[in-house]
C-alpha cells in the first residue's frame, strides 16, 4: 500500500478528522494515509470516517493482539481490552487443546489464542451473524479452525460435547437500556445482537453458562469478558451453573475477565 507523504496532505486529513471529533486524529490519519491506494480512495475513506463510520470498517481491518484482523462493515470491532481475555485463554491451553471461540465475531480471539499459545491447538468457532462468520473464516484460515454459523452451542458439532478444554465466549453484555449511551460508532454501525445483553446485560451469559458444563471437559474452563460493575452478577451466573468462578481485572485496559472451571 502506498503512503502519501505530503505534510500538507497529512495535516489536511488530521484537521478533517479533528473537526469530526476523532480523538486520535493523528494516528487515524496515519492509518488512512497508509491504507489508501489513490487520492480518490483516500478522500472517500476520510469522508466515511468523518461521517462516523468506525475506522476499522473504513479500512477493513483492526489491530488486535499484534494481529491484523479483517473486519467487514457491520461486524463487531475487536476491542483492545479483549486482549486480556485472549491472553488468559492462551495461558490455559496445552499442546493440542480443544478450544472453542463462541460468539466469535471476526474470530479475533481465536486467532490471538492460536498465535500466542506457543503450541498447536484444535480450534472451533461459531457466531450467529453470517457476516461475522465470513470474517472469521478469513481470519482463521491459517489455523486449521472450523467456523460454524448458528446460535451458540447449537452451531457446534455434538462430537465436541464433554471435550472442550478452553471455551471462550465474549458474549454481548451491554444492558439494553445502555445501548443508546454507546458511541455512535458502535450503536449505529455494529450489529445490535453483538452488543445487547438484555435487561441486565447477562442474558446471553446465562444461556452460555447453563449449557457450558455439558460441553466442557473435566477441568475445562469457560472464559468471558464483563464490565467491572457486572462482575459480581456474572460470577453468580457462573456459580449457579456449578462452575468454580473467579474474576481478574486489568486496570490499564479497563478489562474484567471471569474464568469459570468445571470441577
PDB file of C-alpha atoms in Angstrom:
ATOM      1  CA  UNK A   1       0.000   0.000   0.000  1.00  0.00           C
ATOM      2  CA  UNK A   2       1.379   3.435  -0.855  1.00  0.00           C
ATOM      3  CA  UNK A   3       1.937   6.054   1.792  1.00  0.00           C
ATOM      4  CA  UNK A   4       1.015   9.647   0.955  1.00  0.00           C
ATOM      5  CA  UNK A   5       3.963  11.553   2.386  1.00  0.00           C
ATOM      6  CA  UNK A   6       2.928  15.139   1.765  1.00  0.00           C
ATOM      7  CA  UNK A   7       2.969  17.041   5.059  1.00  0.00           C
ATOM      8  CA  UNK A   8       0.223  19.322   3.767  1.00  0.00           C
ATOM      9  CA  UNK A   9      -1.986  16.342   2.891  1.00  0.00           C
ATOM     10  CA  UNK A  10      -1.375  14.720   6.274  1.00  0.00           C
ATOM     11  CA  UNK A  11      -2.202  17.985   8.034  1.00  0.00           C
ATOM     12  CA  UNK A  12      -5.393  18.311   5.999  1.00  0.00           C
ATOM     13  CA  UNK A  13      -6.529  14.795   6.922  1.00  0.00           C
ATOM     14  CA  UNK A  14      -5.754  15.350  10.598  1.00  0.00           C
ATOM     15  CA  UNK A  15      -7.701  18.627  10.582  1.00  0.00           C
ATOM     16  CA  UNK A  16     -10.706  16.989   8.945  1.00  0.00           C
ATOM     17  CA  UNK A  17     -10.724  14.176  11.471  1.00  0.00           C
ATOM     18  CA  UNK A  18     -10.318  16.523  14.424  1.00  0.00           C
ATOM     19  CA  UNK A  19     -13.215  18.648  13.186  1.00  0.00           C
ATOM     20  CA  UNK A  20     -15.322  15.474  13.080  1.00  0.00           C
ATOM     21  CA  UNK A  21     -14.472  14.746  16.725  1.00  0.00           C
ATOM     22  CA  UNK A  22     -11.922  11.962  16.260  1.00  0.00           C
ATOM     23  CA  UNK A  23      -9.878  11.910  19.471  1.00  0.00           C
ATOM     24  CA  UNK A  24      -6.919  10.070  17.937  1.00  0.00           C
ATOM     25  CA  UNK A  25      -6.846  12.057  14.699  1.00  0.00           C
ATOM     26  CA  UNK A  26      -3.061  11.847  14.212  1.00  0.00           C
ATOM     27  CA  UNK A  27      -2.957   8.059  14.493  1.00  0.00           C
ATOM     28  CA  UNK A  28      -6.098   7.607  12.409  1.00  0.00           C
ATOM     29  CA  UNK A  29      -4.679   9.872   9.702  1.00  0.00           C
ATOM     30  CA  UNK A  30      -1.554   7.707   9.584  1.00  0.00           C
ATOM     31  CA  UNK A  31      -3.647   4.567   9.105  1.00  0.00           C
ATOM     32  CA  UNK A  32      -5.856   6.122   6.425  1.00  0.00           C
ATOM     33  CA  UNK A  33      -2.902   7.523   4.516  1.00  0.00           C
ATOM     34  CA  UNK A  34      -1.275   4.107   4.551  1.00  0.00           C
ATOM     35  CA  UNK A  35      -4.435   2.200   3.614  1.00  0.00           C
ATOM     36  CA  UNK A  36      -5.494   4.270   0.594  1.00  0.00           C
ATOM     37  CA  UNK A  37      -4.242   3.344  -2.881  1.00  0.00           C
ATOM     38  CA  UNK A  38      -5.278   6.559  -4.632  1.00  0.00           C
ATOM     39  CA  UNK A  39      -6.150  10.149  -3.702  1.00  0.00           C
ATOM     40  CA  UNK A  40      -9.785   9.421  -4.583  1.00  0.00           C
ATOM     41  CA  UNK A  41      -9.838   6.397  -2.280  1.00  0.00           C
ATOM     42  CA  UNK A  42      -8.235   8.436   0.496  1.00  0.00           C
ATOM     43  CA  UNK A  43     -10.861  11.156   0.109  1.00  0.00           C
ATOM     44  CA  UNK A  44     -13.646   8.565   0.302  1.00  0.00           C
ATOM     45  CA  UNK A  45     -12.121   6.967   3.412  1.00  0.00           C
ATOM     46  CA  UNK A  46     -11.672  10.300   5.176  1.00  0.00           C
ATOM     47  CA  UNK A  47     -15.246  11.261   4.335  1.00  0.00           C
ATOM     48  CA  UNK A  48     -16.604   7.950   5.651  1.00  0.00           C
ATOM     49  CA  UNK A  49     -14.623   8.283   8.871  1.00  0.00           C
ATOM     50  CA  UNK A  50     -15.699  11.904   9.339  1.00  0.00           C
ATOM     51  CA  UNK A  51     -19.311  10.785   8.906  1.00  0.00           C
ATOM     52  CA  UNK A  52     -18.897   8.434  11.862  1.00  0.00           C
ATOM     53  CA  UNK A  53     -18.115   5.038  10.405  1.00  0.00           C
ATOM     54  CA  UNK A  54     -15.664   3.063  12.568  1.00  0.00           C
ATOM     55  CA  UNK A  55     -12.106   3.393  11.337  1.00  0.00           C
ATOM     56  CA  UNK A  56     -11.821  -0.395  11.233  1.00  0.00           C
ATOM     57  CA  UNK A  57     -14.818  -0.659   8.904  1.00  0.00           C
ATOM     58  CA  UNK A  58     -13.399   2.084   6.709  1.00  0.00           C
ATOM     59  CA  UNK A  59     -10.017   0.413   6.187  1.00  0.00           C
ATOM     60  CA  UNK A  60     -11.329  -3.159   6.508  1.00  0.00           C
ATOM     61  CA  UNK A  61      -9.165  -4.334   9.390  1.00  0.00           C
ATOM     62  CA  UNK A  62      -8.380  -3.878  13.069  1.00  0.00           C
ATOM     63  CA  UNK A  63      -5.148  -4.244  15.015  1.00  0.00           C
ATOM     64  CA  UNK A  64      -5.668  -6.779  17.790  1.00  0.00           C
ATOM     65  CA  UNK A  65      -3.109  -8.563  19.960  1.00  0.00           C
ATOM     66  CA  UNK A  66      -0.416  -7.890  17.388  1.00  0.00           C
ATOM     67  CA  UNK A  67      -2.517  -9.249  14.520  1.00  0.00           C
ATOM     68  CA  UNK A  68      -4.303  -7.591  11.628  1.00  0.00           C
ATOM     69  CA  UNK A  69      -7.912  -8.794  11.786  1.00  0.00           C
ATOM     70  CA  UNK A  70     -10.253  -8.381   8.815  1.00  0.00           C
ATOM     71  CA  UNK A  71     -13.441  -6.550   9.859  1.00  0.00           C
ATOM     72  CA  UNK A  72     -16.258  -6.069   7.359  1.00  0.00           C
ATOM     73  CA  UNK A  73     -18.989  -3.395   7.658  1.00  0.00           C
ATOM     74  CA  UNK A  74     -21.459  -4.237  10.408  1.00  0.00           C
ATOM     75  CA  UNK A  75     -19.184  -6.743  12.129  1.00  0.00           C
ATOM     76  CA  UNK A  76     -18.252  -6.178  15.773  1.00  0.00           C
ATOM     77  CA  UNK A  77     -14.859  -4.478  16.035  1.00  0.00           C
ATOM     78  CA  UNK A  78     -12.491  -6.306  18.433  1.00  0.00           C
ATOM     79  CA  UNK A  79     -11.669  -4.056  21.385  1.00  0.00           C
ATOM     80  CA  UNK A  80      -8.153  -3.618  22.717  1.00  0.00           C
ATOM     81  CA  UNK A  81      -9.300  -4.659  26.203  1.00  0.00           C
ATOM     82  CA  UNK A  82     -10.266  -8.096  24.876  1.00  0.00           C
ATOM     83  CA  UNK A  83      -6.573  -8.856  24.508  1.00  0.00           C
ATOM     84  CA  UNK A  84      -6.709  -9.576  28.253  1.00  0.00           C
ATOM     85  CA  UNK A  85      -9.294 -12.302  27.591  1.00  0.00           C
ATOM     86  CA  UNK A  86      -7.253 -13.771  24.732  1.00  0.00           C
ATOM     87  CA  UNK A  87      -4.114 -13.880  26.865  1.00  0.00           C
ATOM     88  CA  UNK A  88      -5.940 -15.571  29.749  1.00  0.00           C
ATOM     89  CA  UNK A  89      -7.337 -18.201  27.376  1.00  0.00           C
ATOM     90  CA  UNK A  90      -3.948 -18.847  25.757  1.00  0.00           C
ATOM     91  CA  UNK A  91      -2.378 -19.477  29.166  1.00  0.00           C
ATOM     92  CA  UNK A  92      -4.879 -22.257  29.854  1.00  0.00           C
ATOM     93  CA  UNK A  93      -4.118 -24.215  26.690  1.00  0.00           C
ATOM     94  CA  UNK A  94      -1.843 -27.221  26.340  1.00  0.00           C
ATOM     95  CA  UNK A  95      -0.474 -28.695  23.100  1.00  0.00           C
ATOM     96  CA  UNK A  96      -3.425 -29.951  21.076  1.00  0.00           C
ATOM     97  CA  UNK A  97      -6.020 -28.429  23.434  1.00  0.00           C
ATOM     98  CA  UNK A  98      -9.575 -28.280  22.126  1.00  0.00           C
ATOM     99  CA  UNK A  99     -10.523 -24.582  22.102  1.00  0.00           C
ATOM    100  CA  UNK A 100     -13.892 -23.078  21.154  1.00  0.00           C
ATOM    101  CA  UNK A 101     -14.443 -19.391  20.382  1.00  0.00           C
ATOM    102  CA  UNK A 102     -18.191 -18.920  20.858  1.00  0.00           C
ATOM    103  CA  UNK A 103     -19.818 -15.641  19.773  1.00  0.00           C
ATOM    104  CA  UNK A 104     -16.600 -15.368  17.777  1.00  0.00           C
ATOM    105  CA  UNK A 105     -17.428 -12.257  15.748  1.00  0.00           C
ATOM    106  CA  UNK A 106     -14.477 -11.644  13.452  1.00  0.00           C
ATOM    107  CA  UNK A 107     -12.584 -14.557  15.019  1.00  0.00           C
ATOM    108  CA  UNK A 108     -10.096 -12.192  16.643  1.00  0.00           C
ATOM    109  CA  UNK A 109      -9.944 -14.024  19.977  1.00  0.00           C
ATOM    110  CA  UNK A 110      -9.454 -17.429  18.422  1.00  0.00           C
ATOM    111  CA  UNK A 111      -6.799 -16.045  16.094  1.00  0.00           C
ATOM    112  CA  UNK A 112      -4.970 -14.432  19.016  1.00  0.00           C
ATOM    113  CA  UNK A 113      -5.034 -17.635  21.075  1.00  0.00           C
ATOM    114  CA  UNK A 114      -3.748 -19.671  18.116  1.00  0.00           C
ATOM    115  CA  UNK A 115      -0.969 -17.135  17.533  1.00  0.00           C
ATOM    116  CA  UNK A 116       0.162 -16.749  21.151  1.00  0.00           C
ATOM    117  CA  UNK A 117      -0.403 -20.145  22.789  1.00  0.00           C
ATOM    118  CA  UNK A 118       3.073 -21.281  21.766  1.00  0.00           C
ATOM    119  CA  UNK A 119       1.821 -24.668  20.531  1.00  0.00           C
ATOM    120  CA  UNK A 120      -0.890 -26.012  18.188  1.00  0.00           C
ATOM    121  CA  UNK A 121      -4.490 -26.067  19.386  1.00  0.00           C
ATOM    122  CA  UNK A 122      -7.611 -27.657  17.910  1.00  0.00           C
ATOM    123  CA  UNK A 123      -9.796 -24.618  17.287  1.00  0.00           C
ATOM    124  CA  UNK A 124     -13.512 -24.249  16.577  1.00  0.00           C
ATOM    125  CA  UNK A 125     -15.515 -21.024  16.322  1.00  0.00           C
ATOM    126  CA  UNK A 126     -19.155 -20.061  15.897  1.00  0.00           C
ATOM    127  CA  UNK A 127     -21.340 -16.995  15.536  1.00  0.00           C
ATOM    128  CA  UNK A 128     -24.960 -16.228  14.707  1.00  0.00           C
ATOM    129  CA  UNK A 129     -24.124 -13.400  12.273  1.00  0.00           C
ATOM    130  CA  UNK A 130     -23.343 -14.576   8.702  1.00  0.00           C
ATOM    131  CA  UNK A 131     -21.160 -11.510   8.049  1.00  0.00           C
ATOM    132  CA  UNK A 132     -19.113 -12.248  11.169  1.00  0.00           C
ATOM    133  CA  UNK A 133     -18.739 -15.891  10.169  1.00  0.00           C
ATOM    134  CA  UNK A 134     -17.370 -14.859   6.771  1.00  0.00           C
ATOM    135  CA  UNK A 135     -14.802 -12.625   8.517  1.00  0.00           C
ATOM    136  CA  UNK A 136     -13.868 -15.331  10.999  1.00  0.00           C
ATOM    137  CA  UNK A 137     -13.255 -17.852   8.245  1.00  0.00           C
ATOM    138  CA  UNK A 138     -10.818 -15.447   6.597  1.00  0.00           C
ATOM    139  CA  UNK A 139      -9.061 -14.563   9.847  1.00  0.00           C
ATOM    140  CA  UNK A 140      -8.764 -18.171  10.982  1.00  0.00           C
ATOM    141  CA  UNK A 141      -7.887 -19.645   7.600  1.00  0.00           C
ATOM    142  CA  UNK A 142      -4.306 -20.376   8.562  1.00  0.00           C
ATOM    143  CA  UNK A 143      -5.094 -22.000  11.902  1.00  0.00           C
ATOM    144  CA  UNK A 144      -6.953 -25.096  10.738  1.00  0.00           C
ATOM    145  CA  UNK A 145     -10.044 -23.884  12.621  1.00  0.00           C
ATOM    146  CA  UNK A 146     -13.573 -24.887  11.677  1.00  0.00           C
ATOM    147  CA  UNK A 147     -16.061 -21.989  11.819  1.00  0.00           C
ATOM    148  CA  UNK A 148     -19.803 -22.569  12.117  1.00  0.00           C
ATOM    149  CA  UNK A 149     -22.854 -20.346  11.763  1.00  0.00           C
ATOM    150  CA  UNK A 150     -25.603 -20.694  14.325  1.00  0.00           C
ATOM    151  CA  UNK A 151     -26.973 -19.840  17.759  1.00  0.00           C
ATOM    152  CA  UNK A 152     -24.401 -20.520  20.491  1.00  0.00           C
ATOM    153  CA  UNK A 153     -23.831 -24.234  21.145  1.00  0.00           C
ATOM    154  CA  UNK A 154     -26.433 -25.263  18.551  1.00  0.00           C
ATOM    155  CA  UNK A 155     -23.877 -24.340  15.905  1.00  0.00           C
ATOM    156  CA  UNK A 156     -21.251 -26.796  17.192  1.00  0.00           C
ATOM    157  CA  UNK A 157     -20.858 -30.490  16.305  1.00  0.00           C
ATOM    158  CA  UNK A 158     -22.171 -32.805  19.023  1.00  0.00           C
ATOM    159  CA  UNK A 159     -18.823 -34.599  18.920  1.00  0.00           C
ATOM    160  CA  UNK A 160     -17.373 -31.711  20.966  1.00  0.00           C
ATOM    161  CA  UNK A 161     -19.627 -32.342  23.960  1.00  0.00           C
ATOM    162  CA  UNK A 162     -17.627 -33.023  27.114  1.00  0.00           C
ATOM    163  CA  UNK A 163     -14.301 -32.406  25.342  1.00  0.00           C
ATOM    164  CA  UNK A 164     -13.828 -28.614  25.300  1.00  0.00           C
ATOM    165  CA  UNK A 165     -10.830 -27.576  27.392  1.00  0.00           C
ATOM    166  CA  UNK A 166     -10.970 -23.816  26.795  1.00  0.00           C
ATOM    167  CA  UNK A 167     -14.304 -22.202  25.962  1.00  0.00           C
ATOM    168  CA  UNK A 168     -14.045 -18.506  25.084  1.00  0.00           C
ATOM    169  CA  UNK A 169     -17.410 -16.743  24.970  1.00  0.00           C
ATOM    170  CA  UNK A 170     -17.174 -12.992  24.501  1.00  0.00           C
ATOM    171  CA  UNK A 171     -20.930 -12.642  24.854  1.00  0.00           C
ATOM    172  CA  UNK A 172     -22.715  -9.289  24.445  1.00  0.00           C
ATOM    173  CA  UNK A 173     -23.013  -7.707  27.891  1.00  0.00           C
ATOM    174  CA  UNK A 174     -24.299  -4.162  27.390  1.00  0.00           C
ATOM    175  CA  UNK A 175     -27.671  -3.773  29.172  1.00  0.00           C
ATOM    176  CA  UNK A 176     -30.421  -2.975  26.679  1.00  0.00           C
ATOM    177  CA  UNK A 177     -31.107   0.374  28.329  1.00  0.00           C
ATOM    178  CA  UNK A 178     -27.464   1.401  27.904  1.00  0.00           C
ATOM    179  CA  UNK A 179     -27.266   0.791  24.157  1.00  0.00           C
ATOM    180  CA  UNK A 180     -28.274   4.383  23.430  1.00  0.00           C
ATOM    181  CA  UNK A 181     -25.376   5.591  25.603  1.00  0.00           C
ATOM    182  CA  UNK A 182     -22.774   3.864  23.437  1.00  0.00           C
ATOM    183  CA  UNK A 183     -20.644   5.881  20.998  1.00  0.00           C
ATOM    184  CA  UNK A 184     -22.375   6.284  17.630  1.00  0.00           C
ATOM    185  CA  UNK A 185     -19.640   4.167  16.015  1.00  0.00           C
ATOM    186  CA  UNK A 186     -20.858   1.115  17.918  1.00  0.00           C
ATOM    187  CA  UNK A 187     -24.530   1.997  18.235  1.00  0.00           C
ATOM    188  CA  UNK A 188     -25.071   2.754  14.554  1.00  0.00           C
ATOM    189  CA  UNK A 189     -22.533   0.600  12.768  1.00  0.00           C
ATOM    190  CA  UNK A 190     -22.159  -2.675  14.661  1.00  0.00           C
ATOM    191  CA  UNK A 191     -24.783  -5.414  14.706  1.00  0.00           C
ATOM    192  CA  UNK A 192     -27.031  -4.888  17.730  1.00  0.00           C
ATOM    193  CA  UNK A 193     -27.059  -8.592  18.710  1.00  0.00           C
ATOM    194  CA  UNK A 194     -23.282  -8.301  19.213  1.00  0.00           C
ATOM    195  CA  UNK A 195     -23.853  -5.585  21.826  1.00  0.00           C
ATOM    196  CA  UNK A 196     -27.199  -6.173  23.548  1.00  0.00           C
ATOM    197  CA  UNK A 197     -27.007  -8.401  26.624  1.00  0.00           C
ATOM    198  CA  UNK A 198     -30.612  -7.970  27.702  1.00  0.00           C
ATOM    199  CA  UNK A 199     -32.133  -6.127  30.642  1.00  0.00           C
ATOM    200  CA  UNK A 200     -29.135  -6.524  32.988  1.00  0.00           C
ATOM    201  CA  UNK A 201     -26.574  -7.403  30.311  1.00  0.00           C
ATOM    202  CA  UNK A 202     -26.307 -11.019  31.468  1.00  0.00           C
ATOM    203  CA  UNK A 203     -28.999 -12.762  29.410  1.00  0.00           C
ATOM    204  CA  UNK A 204     -26.682 -14.339  26.833  1.00  0.00           C
ATOM    205  CA  UNK A 205     -24.193 -15.261  29.544  1.00  0.00           C
ATOM    206  CA  UNK A 206     -26.930 -17.145  31.405  1.00  0.00           C
ATOM    207  CA  UNK A 207     -27.626 -19.224  28.293  1.00  0.00           C
ATOM    208  CA  UNK A 208     -23.943 -19.973  27.761  1.00  0.00           C
ATOM    209  CA  UNK A 209     -23.200 -20.766  31.410  1.00  0.00           C
ATOM    210  CA  UNK A 210     -26.204 -23.077  31.763  1.00  0.00           C
ATOM    211  CA  UNK A 211     -25.043 -25.255  28.858  1.00  0.00           C
ATOM    212  CA  UNK A 212     -21.283 -24.943  29.319  1.00  0.00           C
ATOM    213  CA  UNK A 213     -20.861 -27.836  31.817  1.00  0.00           C
ATOM    214  CA  UNK A 214     -22.175 -30.264  29.213  1.00  0.00           C
ATOM    215  CA  UNK A 215     -19.559 -29.160  26.698  1.00  0.00           C
ATOM    216  CA  UNK A 216     -16.557 -28.664  28.956  1.00  0.00           C
ATOM    217  CA  UNK A 217     -14.107 -31.446  29.691  1.00  0.00           C
ATOM    218  CA  UNK A 218     -13.402 -32.162  33.340  1.00  0.00           C
ATOM    219  CA  UNK A 219     -11.201 -29.279  34.461  1.00  0.00           C
ATOM    220  CA  UNK A 220     -12.107 -27.284  31.353  1.00  0.00           C
ATOM    221  CA  UNK A 221     -12.816 -23.572  31.663  1.00  0.00           C
ATOM    222  CA  UNK A 222     -15.297 -21.059  30.310  1.00  0.00           C
ATOM    223  CA  UNK A 223     -13.774 -17.591  29.924  1.00  0.00           C
ATOM    224  CA  UNK A 224     -15.731 -14.449  29.250  1.00  0.00           C
ATOM    225  CA  UNK A 225     -15.437 -10.691  29.486  1.00  0.00           C
ATOM    226  CA  UNK A 226     -17.741  -8.494  31.554  1.00  0.00           C
ATOM    227  CA  UNK A 227     -17.763  -4.981  32.974  1.00  0.00           C
ATOM    228  CA  UNK A 228     -16.426  -4.177  36.420  1.00  0.00           C
ATOM    229  CA  UNK A 229     -19.885  -3.245  37.690  1.00  0.00           C
ATOM    230  CA  UNK A 230     -21.379  -6.503  36.367  1.00  0.00           C
ATOM    231  CA  UNK A 231     -18.634  -8.741  37.717  1.00  0.00           C
ATOM    232  CA  UNK A 232     -20.486  -9.832  40.859  1.00  0.00           C
ATOM    233  CA  UNK A 233     -23.588 -10.742  38.866  1.00  0.00           C
ATOM    234  CA  UNK A 234     -21.523 -12.556  36.235  1.00  0.00           C
ATOM    235  CA  UNK A 235     -19.740 -14.589  38.903  1.00  0.00           C
ATOM    236  CA  UNK A 236     -23.107 -15.541  40.403  1.00  0.00           C
ATOM    237  CA  UNK A 237     -24.344 -16.707  36.989  1.00  0.00           C
ATOM    238  CA  UNK A 238     -21.301 -18.936  36.509  1.00  0.00           C
ATOM    239  CA  UNK A 239     -21.514 -20.348  40.027  1.00  0.00           C
ATOM    240  CA  UNK A 240     -25.214 -21.078  39.590  1.00  0.00           C
ATOM    241  CA  UNK A 241     -24.153 -23.385  36.743  1.00  0.00           C
ATOM    242  CA  UNK A 242     -21.913 -25.308  39.218  1.00  0.00           C
ATOM    243  CA  UNK A 243     -18.727 -23.779  37.831  1.00  0.00           C
ATOM    244  CA  UNK A 244     -15.887 -22.562  40.055  1.00  0.00           C
ATOM    245  CA  UNK A 245     -15.538 -18.935  39.032  1.00  0.00           C
ATOM    246  CA  UNK A 246     -13.004 -16.208  39.707  1.00  0.00           C
ATOM    247  CA  UNK A 247     -12.635 -12.730  38.219  1.00  0.00           C
ATOM    248  CA  UNK A 248      -9.447 -10.979  37.113  1.00  0.00           C
ATOM    249  CA  UNK A 249      -9.048  -7.273  36.466  1.00  0.00           C
ATOM    250  CA  UNK A 250      -6.619  -5.334  34.256  1.00  0.00           C
ATOM    251  CA  UNK A 251      -6.955  -1.653  35.110  1.00  0.00           C
ATOM    252  CA  UNK A 252      -4.857  -0.307  32.247  1.00  0.00           C
ATOM    253  CA  UNK A 253      -7.151  -1.956  29.700  1.00  0.00           C
ATOM    254  CA  UNK A 254     -10.321  -1.476  31.780  1.00  0.00           C
ATOM    255  CA  UNK A 255     -10.838  -5.212  31.311  1.00  0.00           C
ATOM    256  CA  UNK A 256     -12.573  -7.726  33.575  1.00  0.00           C
ATOM    257  CA  UNK A 257     -12.411 -11.433  32.764  1.00  0.00           C
ATOM    258  CA  UNK A 258     -14.144 -14.325  34.516  1.00  0.00           C
ATOM    259  CA  UNK A 259     -12.661 -17.829  34.410  1.00  0.00           C
ATOM    260  CA  UNK A 260     -15.269 -20.466  35.315  1.00  0.00           C
ATOM    261  CA  UNK A 261     -13.995 -24.025  35.615  1.00  0.00           C
ATOM    262  CA  UNK A 262     -15.814 -27.351  35.610  1.00  0.00           C
ATOM    263  CA  UNK A 263     -14.759 -29.433  38.594  1.00  0.00           C
TER     264      UNK A 263
END
